[in-house]
Short mmCIF file of C-alpha atoms in Angstrom, two decimals:
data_model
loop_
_atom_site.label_atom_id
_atom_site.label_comp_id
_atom_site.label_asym_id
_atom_site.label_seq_id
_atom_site.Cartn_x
_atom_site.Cartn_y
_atom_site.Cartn_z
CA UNK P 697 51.62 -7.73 0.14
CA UNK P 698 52.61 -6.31 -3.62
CA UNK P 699 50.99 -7.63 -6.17
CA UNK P 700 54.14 -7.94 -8.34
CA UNK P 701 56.96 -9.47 -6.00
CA UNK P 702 60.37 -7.82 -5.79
CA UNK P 703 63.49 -8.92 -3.47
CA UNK P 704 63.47 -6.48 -0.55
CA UNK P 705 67.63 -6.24 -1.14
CA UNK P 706 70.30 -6.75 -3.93
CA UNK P 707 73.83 -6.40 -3.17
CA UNK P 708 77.08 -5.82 -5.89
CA UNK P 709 80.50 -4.49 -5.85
CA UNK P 710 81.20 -1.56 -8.00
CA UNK P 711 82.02 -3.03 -11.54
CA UNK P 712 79.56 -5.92 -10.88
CA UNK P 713 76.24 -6.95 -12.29
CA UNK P 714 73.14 -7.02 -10.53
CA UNK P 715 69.84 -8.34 -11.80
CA UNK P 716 66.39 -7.48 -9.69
CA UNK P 717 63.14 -9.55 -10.48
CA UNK P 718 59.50 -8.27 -10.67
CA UNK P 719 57.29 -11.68 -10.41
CA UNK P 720 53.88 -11.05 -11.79
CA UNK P 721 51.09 -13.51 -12.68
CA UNK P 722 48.84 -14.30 -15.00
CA UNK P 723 46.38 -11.00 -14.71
CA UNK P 724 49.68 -8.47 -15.11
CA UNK P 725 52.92 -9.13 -16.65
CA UNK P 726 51.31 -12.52 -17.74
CA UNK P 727 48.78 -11.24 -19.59
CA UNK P 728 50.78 -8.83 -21.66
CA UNK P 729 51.03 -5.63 -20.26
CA UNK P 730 54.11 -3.72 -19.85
CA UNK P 731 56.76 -3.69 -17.03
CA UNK P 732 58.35 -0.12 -16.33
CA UNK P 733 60.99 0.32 -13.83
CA UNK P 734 61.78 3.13 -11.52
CA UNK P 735 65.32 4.41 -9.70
CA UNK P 736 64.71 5.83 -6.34
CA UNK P 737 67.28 8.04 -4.99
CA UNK P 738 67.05 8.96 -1.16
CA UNK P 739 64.86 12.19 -0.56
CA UNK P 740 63.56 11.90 -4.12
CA UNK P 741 61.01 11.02 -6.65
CA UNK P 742 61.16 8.32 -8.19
CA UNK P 743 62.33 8.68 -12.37
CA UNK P 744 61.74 6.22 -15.32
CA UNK P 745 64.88 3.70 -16.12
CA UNK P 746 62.97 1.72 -18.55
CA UNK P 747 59.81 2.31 -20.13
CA UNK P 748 58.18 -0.73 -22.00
CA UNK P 749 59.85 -4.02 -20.40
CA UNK P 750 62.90 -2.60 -21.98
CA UNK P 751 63.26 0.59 -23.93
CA UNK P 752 65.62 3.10 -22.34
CA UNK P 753 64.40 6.99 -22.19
CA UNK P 754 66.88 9.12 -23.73
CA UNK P 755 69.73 9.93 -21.07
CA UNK P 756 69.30 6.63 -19.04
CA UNK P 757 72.73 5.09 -19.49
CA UNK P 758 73.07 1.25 -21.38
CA UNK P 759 74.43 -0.03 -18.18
CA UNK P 760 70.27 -0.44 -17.25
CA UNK P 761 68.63 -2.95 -19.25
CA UNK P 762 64.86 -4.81 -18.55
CA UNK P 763 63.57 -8.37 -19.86
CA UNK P 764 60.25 -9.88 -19.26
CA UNK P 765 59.15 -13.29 -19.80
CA UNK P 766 56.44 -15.30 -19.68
CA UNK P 767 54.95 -13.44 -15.89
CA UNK P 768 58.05 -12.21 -14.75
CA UNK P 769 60.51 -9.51 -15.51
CA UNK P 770 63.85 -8.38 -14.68
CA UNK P 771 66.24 -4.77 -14.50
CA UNK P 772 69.89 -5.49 -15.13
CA UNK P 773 72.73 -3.35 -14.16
CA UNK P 774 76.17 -3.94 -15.36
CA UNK P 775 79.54 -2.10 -14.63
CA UNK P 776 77.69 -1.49 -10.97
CA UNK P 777 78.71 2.11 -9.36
CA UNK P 778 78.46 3.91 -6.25
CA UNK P 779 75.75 6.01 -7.66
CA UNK P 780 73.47 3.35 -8.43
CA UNK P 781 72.77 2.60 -5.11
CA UNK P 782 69.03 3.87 -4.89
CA UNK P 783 65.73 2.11 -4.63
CA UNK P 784 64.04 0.26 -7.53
CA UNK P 785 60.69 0.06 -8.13
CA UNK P 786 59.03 -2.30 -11.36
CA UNK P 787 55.32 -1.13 -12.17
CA UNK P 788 52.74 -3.00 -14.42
CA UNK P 789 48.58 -3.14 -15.05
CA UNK P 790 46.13 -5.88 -13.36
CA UNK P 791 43.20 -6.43 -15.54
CA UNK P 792 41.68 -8.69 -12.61
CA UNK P 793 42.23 -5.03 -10.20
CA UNK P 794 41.60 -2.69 -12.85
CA UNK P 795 44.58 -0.58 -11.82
CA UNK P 796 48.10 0.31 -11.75
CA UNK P 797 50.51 -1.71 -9.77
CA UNK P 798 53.97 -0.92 -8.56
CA UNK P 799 56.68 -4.38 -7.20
CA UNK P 800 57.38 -3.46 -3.31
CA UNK P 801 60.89 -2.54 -4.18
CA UNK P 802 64.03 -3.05 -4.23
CA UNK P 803 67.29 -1.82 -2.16
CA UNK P 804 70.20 -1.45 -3.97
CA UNK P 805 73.42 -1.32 -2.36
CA UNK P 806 76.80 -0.80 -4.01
CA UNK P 807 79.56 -2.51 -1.35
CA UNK R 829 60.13 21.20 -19.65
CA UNK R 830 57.23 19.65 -18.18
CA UNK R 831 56.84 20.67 -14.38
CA UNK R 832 54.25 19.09 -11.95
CA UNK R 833 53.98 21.01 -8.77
CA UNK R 834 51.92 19.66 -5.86
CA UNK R 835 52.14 21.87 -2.68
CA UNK R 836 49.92 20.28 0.12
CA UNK R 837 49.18 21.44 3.79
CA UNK R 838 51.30 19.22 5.31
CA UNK R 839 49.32 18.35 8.15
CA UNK R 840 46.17 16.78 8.23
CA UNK R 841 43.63 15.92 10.67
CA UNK R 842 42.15 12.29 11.32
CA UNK R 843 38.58 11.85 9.89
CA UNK R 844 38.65 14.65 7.40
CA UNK R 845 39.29 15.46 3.59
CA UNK R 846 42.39 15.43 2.31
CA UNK R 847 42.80 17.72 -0.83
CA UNK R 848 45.89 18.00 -3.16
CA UNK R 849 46.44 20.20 -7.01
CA UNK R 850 48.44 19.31 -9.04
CA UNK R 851 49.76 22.15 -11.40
CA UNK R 852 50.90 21.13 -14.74
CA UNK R 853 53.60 23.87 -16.62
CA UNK R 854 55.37 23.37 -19.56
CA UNK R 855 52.51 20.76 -21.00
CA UNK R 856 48.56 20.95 -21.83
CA UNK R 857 46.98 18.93 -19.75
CA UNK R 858 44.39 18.40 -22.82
CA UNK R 859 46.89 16.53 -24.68
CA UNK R 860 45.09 13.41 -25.73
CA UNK R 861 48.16 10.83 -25.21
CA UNK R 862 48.59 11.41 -21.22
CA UNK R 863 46.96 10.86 -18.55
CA UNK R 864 47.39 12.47 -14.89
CA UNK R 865 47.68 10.61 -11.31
CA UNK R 866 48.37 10.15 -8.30
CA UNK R 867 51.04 8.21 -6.21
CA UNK R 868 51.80 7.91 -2.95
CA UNK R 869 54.58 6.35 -0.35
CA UNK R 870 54.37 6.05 3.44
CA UNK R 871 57.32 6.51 5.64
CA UNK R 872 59.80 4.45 4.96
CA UNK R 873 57.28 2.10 2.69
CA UNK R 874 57.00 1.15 -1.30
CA UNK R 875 54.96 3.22 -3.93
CA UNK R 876 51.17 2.65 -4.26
CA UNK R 877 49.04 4.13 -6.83
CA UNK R 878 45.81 6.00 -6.10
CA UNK R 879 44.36 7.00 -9.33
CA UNK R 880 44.44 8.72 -12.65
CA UNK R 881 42.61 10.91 -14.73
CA UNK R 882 42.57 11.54 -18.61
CA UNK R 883 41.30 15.18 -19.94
CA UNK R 884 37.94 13.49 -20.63
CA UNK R 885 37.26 13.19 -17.04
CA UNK R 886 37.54 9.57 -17.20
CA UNK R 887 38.96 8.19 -13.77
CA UNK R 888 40.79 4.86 -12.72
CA UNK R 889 40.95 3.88 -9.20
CA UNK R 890 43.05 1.71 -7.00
CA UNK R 891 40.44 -0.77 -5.80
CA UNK R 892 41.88 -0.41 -2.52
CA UNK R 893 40.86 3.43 -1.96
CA UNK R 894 38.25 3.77 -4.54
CA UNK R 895 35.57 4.49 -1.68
CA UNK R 896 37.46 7.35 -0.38
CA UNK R 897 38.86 8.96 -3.62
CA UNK R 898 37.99 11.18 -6.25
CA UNK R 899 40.70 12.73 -8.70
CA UNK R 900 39.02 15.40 -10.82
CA UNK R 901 40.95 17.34 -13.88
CA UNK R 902 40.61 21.21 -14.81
CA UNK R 903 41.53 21.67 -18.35
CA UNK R 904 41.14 25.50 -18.24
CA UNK R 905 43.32 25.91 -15.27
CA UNK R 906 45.91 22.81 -16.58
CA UNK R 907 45.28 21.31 -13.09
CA UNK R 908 44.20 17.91 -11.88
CA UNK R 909 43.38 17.51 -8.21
CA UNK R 910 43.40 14.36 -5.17
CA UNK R 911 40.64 14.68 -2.75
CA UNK R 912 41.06 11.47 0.15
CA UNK R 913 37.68 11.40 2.80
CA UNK R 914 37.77 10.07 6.35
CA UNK R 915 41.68 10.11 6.22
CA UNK R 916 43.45 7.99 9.47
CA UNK R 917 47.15 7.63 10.37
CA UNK R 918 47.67 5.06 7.88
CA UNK R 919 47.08 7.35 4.97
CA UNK R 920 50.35 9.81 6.31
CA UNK R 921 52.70 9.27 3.39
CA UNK R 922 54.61 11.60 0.56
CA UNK R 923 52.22 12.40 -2.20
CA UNK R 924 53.40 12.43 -5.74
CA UNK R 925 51.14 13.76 -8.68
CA UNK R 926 52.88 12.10 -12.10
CA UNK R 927 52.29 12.17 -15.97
CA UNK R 928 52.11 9.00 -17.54
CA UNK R 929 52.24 7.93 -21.46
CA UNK R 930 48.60 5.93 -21.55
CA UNK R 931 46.65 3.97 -19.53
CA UNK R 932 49.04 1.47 -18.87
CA UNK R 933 52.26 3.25 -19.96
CA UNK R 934 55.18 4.66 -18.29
CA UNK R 935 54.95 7.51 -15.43
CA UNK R 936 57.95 9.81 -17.65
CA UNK R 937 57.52 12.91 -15.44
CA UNK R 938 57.03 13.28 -11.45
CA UNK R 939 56.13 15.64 -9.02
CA UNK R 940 58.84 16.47 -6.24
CA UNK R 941 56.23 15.16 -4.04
CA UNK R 942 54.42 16.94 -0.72
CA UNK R 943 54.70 15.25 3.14
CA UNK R 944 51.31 15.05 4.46
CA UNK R 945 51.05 13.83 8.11
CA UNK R 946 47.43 13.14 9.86
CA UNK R 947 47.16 13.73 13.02
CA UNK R 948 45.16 15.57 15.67
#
């Protein structure tokens, strides 16, 4: 059981818009901290989509966009393609568990 | 380009010490604004973070394995390494060593990642 609750599976046709939720609580995204989020490609590490609940890192297309509010957060993906299909992974700090915590991720598939 | 290289021994058997480097190129591992840690992901599974370390020495634990793990840092070298005791089947997974921006930041550069299995 994750501490910061992700659906196990999205689905989207290409050209659609898919949102994924992180759920957090009150010791994580709740408290403040930041909410990063990770694309997964089979075979792969995992690489940064969105740094700080929702800054971009250079080369990370504006299709990908994060929110957060209140203890939850959320990845956005608009103008869905076939290459987006990939695992996604939302990451934030406990203060009650003193440590890093990733979501249990998310499947992406692009019909 | 910053380059994390963890090369492992693959296989592993049940009950002893697991023991992973990472090497850091491109990047001083000294550099006051990053810290260095470990990740991991069993077969098939979701990432779960071990640990981290900042040039100081300083450590931070997953509660969950703190019993079992130490992650120490070599700033001469530019290396930071994972030792796991008393290892069992459950602890077979892909291990990742990662950068990341502060103690609660962003992991901005991964390791490819090394398969170790345990098993007898």
């Amino acid at each position: 059981q994750s501490v910061l609750t992700q659906p196990p599976s999205v689905f989207g046709a290409p050209g659609q818009r898919v949102t994924i939720s992180c759920a957090g609580s009150g010791s994580n995204i709740g408290a403040g901290y930041d909410v990063h989020w990770y694309q997964q490609l089979p075979g792969t590490a995992p690489k940064l989509l969105i740094s700080g609940n929702s800054n971009r890192p250079s080369g990370v297309p504006d299709r990908f966009s994060g929110s957060k509010s209140g203890t939850s957060a959320s990845l956005a993906i608009t103008g869905l393609q076939s290459e987006d299909e990939a695992d996604y992974y939302c990451q934030s700090y406990d203060s009650s568990l003193h440590s890093s915590v990733f979501g249990g991720g998310t499947k992406l598939t692009v019909l | 380009q910053v380059q994390l290289q963890e090369p492992g021994p693959g296989l592993v058997k049940p009950s002893e010490t697991l023991s992973l480097t990472c090497t850091v190129s491109g990047d001083s591992i000294s550099r006051s604004s990053h810290y260095w840690g470990w990740i991991r992901q069993p077969p098939g599974k979701g990432l779960e973070w071990i640990g981290s370390v900042y040039f100081s020495g300083s450590t931070y634990y997953n509660p969950s394995l703190k019993s079992r793990v130490t992650i120490s840092v070599d700033t001469s070298d530019n290396h930071f390494s994972l030792s796991l005791t008393s290892v069992t089947a459950a602890d077979t997974a892909v291990y990742f060593c990662a950068r990341h921006l502060g103690n609660y930041g962003p992991i901005d550069v991964w390791g490819k990642g090394t398969t170790i299995t345990v098993s007898s």
